[in-house]
PDB file of C-alpha atoms in Angstrom:
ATOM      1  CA  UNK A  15     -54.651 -21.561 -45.906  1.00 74.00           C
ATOM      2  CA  UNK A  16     -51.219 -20.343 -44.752  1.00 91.00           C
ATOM      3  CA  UNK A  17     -50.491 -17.935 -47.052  1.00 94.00           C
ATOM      4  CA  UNK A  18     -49.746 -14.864 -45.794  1.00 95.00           C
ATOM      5  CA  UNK A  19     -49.695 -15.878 -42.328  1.00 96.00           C
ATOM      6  CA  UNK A  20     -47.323 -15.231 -39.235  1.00 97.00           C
ATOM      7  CA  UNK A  21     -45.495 -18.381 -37.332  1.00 98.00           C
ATOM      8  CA  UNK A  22     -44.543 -18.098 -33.961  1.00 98.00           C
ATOM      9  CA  UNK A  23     -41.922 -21.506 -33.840  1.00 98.00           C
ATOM     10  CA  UNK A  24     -41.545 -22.413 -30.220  1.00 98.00           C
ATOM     11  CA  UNK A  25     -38.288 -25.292 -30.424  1.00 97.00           C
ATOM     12  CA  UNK A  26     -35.512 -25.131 -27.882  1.00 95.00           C
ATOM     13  CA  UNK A  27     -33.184 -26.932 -30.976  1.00 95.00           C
ATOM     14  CA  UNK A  28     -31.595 -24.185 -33.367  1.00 95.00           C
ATOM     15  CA  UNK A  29     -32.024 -26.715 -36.212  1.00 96.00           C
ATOM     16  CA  UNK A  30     -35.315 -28.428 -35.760  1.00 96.00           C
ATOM     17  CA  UNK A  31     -36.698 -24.348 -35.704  1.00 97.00           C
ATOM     18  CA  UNK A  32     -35.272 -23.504 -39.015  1.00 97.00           C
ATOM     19  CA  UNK A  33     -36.166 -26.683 -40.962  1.00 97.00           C
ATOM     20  CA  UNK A  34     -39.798 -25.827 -39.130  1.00 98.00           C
ATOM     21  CA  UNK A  35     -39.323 -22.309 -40.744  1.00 97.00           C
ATOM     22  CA  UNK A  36     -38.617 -23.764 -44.176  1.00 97.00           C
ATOM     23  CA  UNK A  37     -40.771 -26.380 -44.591  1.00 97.00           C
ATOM     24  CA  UNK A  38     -43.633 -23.518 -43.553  1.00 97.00           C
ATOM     25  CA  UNK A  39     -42.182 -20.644 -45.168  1.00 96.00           C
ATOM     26  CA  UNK A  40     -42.147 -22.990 -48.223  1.00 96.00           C
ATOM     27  CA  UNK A  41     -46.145 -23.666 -47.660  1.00 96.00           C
ATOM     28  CA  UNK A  42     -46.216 -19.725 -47.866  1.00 95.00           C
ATOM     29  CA  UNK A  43     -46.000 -18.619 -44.415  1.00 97.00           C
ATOM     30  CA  UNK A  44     -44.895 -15.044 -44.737  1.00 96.00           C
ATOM     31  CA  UNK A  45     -42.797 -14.272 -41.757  1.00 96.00           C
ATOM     32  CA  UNK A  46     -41.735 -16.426 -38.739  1.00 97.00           C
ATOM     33  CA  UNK A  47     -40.241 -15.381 -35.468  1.00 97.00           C
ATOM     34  CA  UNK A  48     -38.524 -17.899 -33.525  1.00 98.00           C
ATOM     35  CA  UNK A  49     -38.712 -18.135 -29.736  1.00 98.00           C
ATOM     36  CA  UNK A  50     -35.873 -20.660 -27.784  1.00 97.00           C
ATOM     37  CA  UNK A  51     -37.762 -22.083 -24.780  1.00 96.00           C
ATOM     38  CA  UNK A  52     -41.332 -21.444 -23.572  1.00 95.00           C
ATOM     39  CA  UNK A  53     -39.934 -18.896 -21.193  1.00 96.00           C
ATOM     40  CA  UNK A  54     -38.565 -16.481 -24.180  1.00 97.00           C
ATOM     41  CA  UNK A  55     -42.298 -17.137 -25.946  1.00 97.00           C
ATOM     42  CA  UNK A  56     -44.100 -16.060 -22.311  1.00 97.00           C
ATOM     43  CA  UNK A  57     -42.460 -13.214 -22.587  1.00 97.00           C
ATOM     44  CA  UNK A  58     -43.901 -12.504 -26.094  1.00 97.00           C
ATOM     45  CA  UNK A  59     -47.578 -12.539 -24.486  1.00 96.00           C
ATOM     46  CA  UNK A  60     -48.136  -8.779 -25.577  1.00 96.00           C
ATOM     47  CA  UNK A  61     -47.617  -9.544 -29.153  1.00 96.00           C
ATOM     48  CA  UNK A  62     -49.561 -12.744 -29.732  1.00 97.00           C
ATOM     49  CA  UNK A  63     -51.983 -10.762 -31.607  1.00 94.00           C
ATOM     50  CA  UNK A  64     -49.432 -10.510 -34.120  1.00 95.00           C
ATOM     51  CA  UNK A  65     -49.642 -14.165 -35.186  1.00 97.00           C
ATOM     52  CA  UNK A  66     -51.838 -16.409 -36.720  1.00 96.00           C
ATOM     53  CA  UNK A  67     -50.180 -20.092 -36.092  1.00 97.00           C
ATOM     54  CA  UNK A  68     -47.888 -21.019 -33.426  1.00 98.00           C
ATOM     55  CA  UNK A  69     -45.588 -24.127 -33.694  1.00 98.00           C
ATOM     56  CA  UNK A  70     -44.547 -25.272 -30.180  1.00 98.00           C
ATOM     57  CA  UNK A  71     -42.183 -27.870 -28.539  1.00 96.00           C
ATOM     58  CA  UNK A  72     -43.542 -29.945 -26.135  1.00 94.00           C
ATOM     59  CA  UNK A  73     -41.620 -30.008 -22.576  1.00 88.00           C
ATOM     60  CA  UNK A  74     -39.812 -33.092 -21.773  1.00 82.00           C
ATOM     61  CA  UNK A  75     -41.552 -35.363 -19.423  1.00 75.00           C
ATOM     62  CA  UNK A  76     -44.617 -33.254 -19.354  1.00 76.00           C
ATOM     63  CA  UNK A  77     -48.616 -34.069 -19.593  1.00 80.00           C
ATOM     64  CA  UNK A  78     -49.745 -31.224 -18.022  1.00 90.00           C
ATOM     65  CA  UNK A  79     -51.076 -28.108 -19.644  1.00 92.00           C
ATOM     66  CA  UNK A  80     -48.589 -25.393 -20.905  1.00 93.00           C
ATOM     67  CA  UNK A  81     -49.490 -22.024 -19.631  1.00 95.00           C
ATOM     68  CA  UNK A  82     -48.005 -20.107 -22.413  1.00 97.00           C
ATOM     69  CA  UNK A  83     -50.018 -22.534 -25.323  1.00 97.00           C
ATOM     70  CA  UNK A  84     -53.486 -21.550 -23.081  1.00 96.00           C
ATOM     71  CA  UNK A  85     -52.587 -17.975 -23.877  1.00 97.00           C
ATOM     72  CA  UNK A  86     -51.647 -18.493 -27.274  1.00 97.00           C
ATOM     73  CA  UNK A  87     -55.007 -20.141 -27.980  1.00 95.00           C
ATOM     74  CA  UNK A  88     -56.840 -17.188 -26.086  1.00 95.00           C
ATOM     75  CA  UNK A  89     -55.023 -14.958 -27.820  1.00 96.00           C
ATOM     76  CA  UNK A  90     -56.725 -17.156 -31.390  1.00 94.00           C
ATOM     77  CA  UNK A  91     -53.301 -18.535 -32.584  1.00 96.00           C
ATOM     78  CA  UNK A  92     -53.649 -21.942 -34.185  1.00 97.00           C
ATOM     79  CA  UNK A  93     -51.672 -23.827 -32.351  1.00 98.00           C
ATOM     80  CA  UNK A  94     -49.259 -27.501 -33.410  1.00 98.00           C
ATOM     81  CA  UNK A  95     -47.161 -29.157 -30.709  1.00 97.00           C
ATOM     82  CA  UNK A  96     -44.556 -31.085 -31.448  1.00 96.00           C
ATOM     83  CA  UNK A  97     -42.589 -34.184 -29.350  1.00 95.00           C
ATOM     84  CA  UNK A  98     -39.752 -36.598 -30.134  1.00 92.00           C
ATOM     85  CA  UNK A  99     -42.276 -38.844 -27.904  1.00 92.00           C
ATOM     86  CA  UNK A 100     -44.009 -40.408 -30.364  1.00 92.00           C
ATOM     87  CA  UNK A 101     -46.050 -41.280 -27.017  1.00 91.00           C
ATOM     88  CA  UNK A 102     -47.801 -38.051 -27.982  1.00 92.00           C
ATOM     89  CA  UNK A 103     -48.260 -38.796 -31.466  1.00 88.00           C
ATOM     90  CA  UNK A 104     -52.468 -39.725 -30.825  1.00 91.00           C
ATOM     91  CA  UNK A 105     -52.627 -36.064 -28.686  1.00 92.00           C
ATOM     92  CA  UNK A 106     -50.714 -34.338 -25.745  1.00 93.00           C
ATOM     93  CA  UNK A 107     -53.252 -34.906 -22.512  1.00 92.00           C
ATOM     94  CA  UNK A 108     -52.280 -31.240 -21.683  1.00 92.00           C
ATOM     95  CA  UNK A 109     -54.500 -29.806 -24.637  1.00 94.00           C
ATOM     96  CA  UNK A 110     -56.636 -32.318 -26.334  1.00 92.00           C
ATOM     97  CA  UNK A 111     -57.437 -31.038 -29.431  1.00 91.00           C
ATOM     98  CA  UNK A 112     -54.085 -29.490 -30.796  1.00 95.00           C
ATOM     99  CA  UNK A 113     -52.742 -31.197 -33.372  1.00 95.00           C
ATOM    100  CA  UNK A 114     -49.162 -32.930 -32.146  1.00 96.00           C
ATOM    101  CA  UNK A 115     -46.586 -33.796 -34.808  1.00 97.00           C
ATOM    102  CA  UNK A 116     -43.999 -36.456 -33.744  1.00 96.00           C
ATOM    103  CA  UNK A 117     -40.284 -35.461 -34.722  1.00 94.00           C
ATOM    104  CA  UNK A 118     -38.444 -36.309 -36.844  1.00 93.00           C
ATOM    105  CA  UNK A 119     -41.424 -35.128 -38.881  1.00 94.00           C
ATOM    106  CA  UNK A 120     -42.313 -35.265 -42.946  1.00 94.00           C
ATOM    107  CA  UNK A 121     -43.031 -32.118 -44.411  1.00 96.00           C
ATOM    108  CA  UNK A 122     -45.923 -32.909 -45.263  1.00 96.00           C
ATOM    109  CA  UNK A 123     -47.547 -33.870 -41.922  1.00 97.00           C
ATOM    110  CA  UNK A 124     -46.182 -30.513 -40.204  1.00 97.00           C
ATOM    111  CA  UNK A 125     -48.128 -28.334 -43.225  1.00 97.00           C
ATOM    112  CA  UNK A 126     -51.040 -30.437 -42.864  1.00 97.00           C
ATOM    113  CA  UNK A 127     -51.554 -30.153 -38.883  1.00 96.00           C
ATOM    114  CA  UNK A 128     -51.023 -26.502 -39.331  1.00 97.00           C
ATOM    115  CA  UNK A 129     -54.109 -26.404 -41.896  1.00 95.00           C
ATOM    116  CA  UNK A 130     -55.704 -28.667 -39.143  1.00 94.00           C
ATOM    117  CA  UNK A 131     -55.544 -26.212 -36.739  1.00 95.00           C
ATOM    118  CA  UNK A 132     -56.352 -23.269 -38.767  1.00 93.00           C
ATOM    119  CA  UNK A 133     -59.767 -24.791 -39.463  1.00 90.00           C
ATOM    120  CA  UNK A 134     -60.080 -25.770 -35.736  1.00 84.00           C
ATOM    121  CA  UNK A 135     -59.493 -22.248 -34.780  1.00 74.00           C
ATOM    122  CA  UNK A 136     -61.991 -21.098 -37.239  1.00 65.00           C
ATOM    123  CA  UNK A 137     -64.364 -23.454 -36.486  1.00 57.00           C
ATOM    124  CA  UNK A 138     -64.009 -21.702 -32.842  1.00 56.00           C
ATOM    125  CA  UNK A 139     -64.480 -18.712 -33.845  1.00 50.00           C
ATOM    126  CA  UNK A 140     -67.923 -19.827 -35.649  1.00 49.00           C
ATOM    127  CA  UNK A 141     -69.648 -21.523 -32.607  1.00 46.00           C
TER     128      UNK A 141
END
């Protein structure tokens, strides 16, 4: 279910992006752009039609919704947060419903809430 598709990674850490790039590119992910703070992705807005899953950091000491991951879903990117709060690890209160991956993650459970929210999206789409 992810091959061929774009990633939009979303991580304010150099190094936790790339090993998200691997692990997905390794799932067959065909191209990934990365995007350093939620600031840099706003300013992507005009080209979320370009991808199909979007991997995003969670802000610090946040609950509320993120702006930018609203758009992202209205723009029908599948959307995975992600949190060294393992507070967060049962769902972000911001977007209920997106899958939330606690880091340090195993690769496994970063592919698999990426296929979880590519079948939520299309499941979206059907209703």
């Amino acid at each position: 279910m992810l091959r061929g598709k774009r990633l939009l990674v979303v991580e304010e850490e150099f190094l936790v992006a790339i090993d998200i790039q691997h692990v997905l590119e390794a799932a067959n992910v065909e191209e990934t752009r990365v995007a350093r703070s939620l600031a840099e992705a706003a300013e992507l807005r005009e080209q979320f039609s370009d991808y199909d899953i979007a991997v995003v950091q969670i802000p610090d000491h946040g609950s509320e919704p993120i702006p930018v991951v609203s758009d992202m879903e209205a723009a029908g990117i599948a959307v995975v947060l992600t949190s060294f709060d393992a507070g967060f690890g049962a769902g972000y209160p911001g977007h209920p419903g997106i899958p939330v991956v606690v880091k340090p993650f195993v690769n496994n459970e970063l592919v698999l809430a990426c296929h979880d929210a590519r079948a939520r999206r299309v499941t979206d789409y059907e209703s």
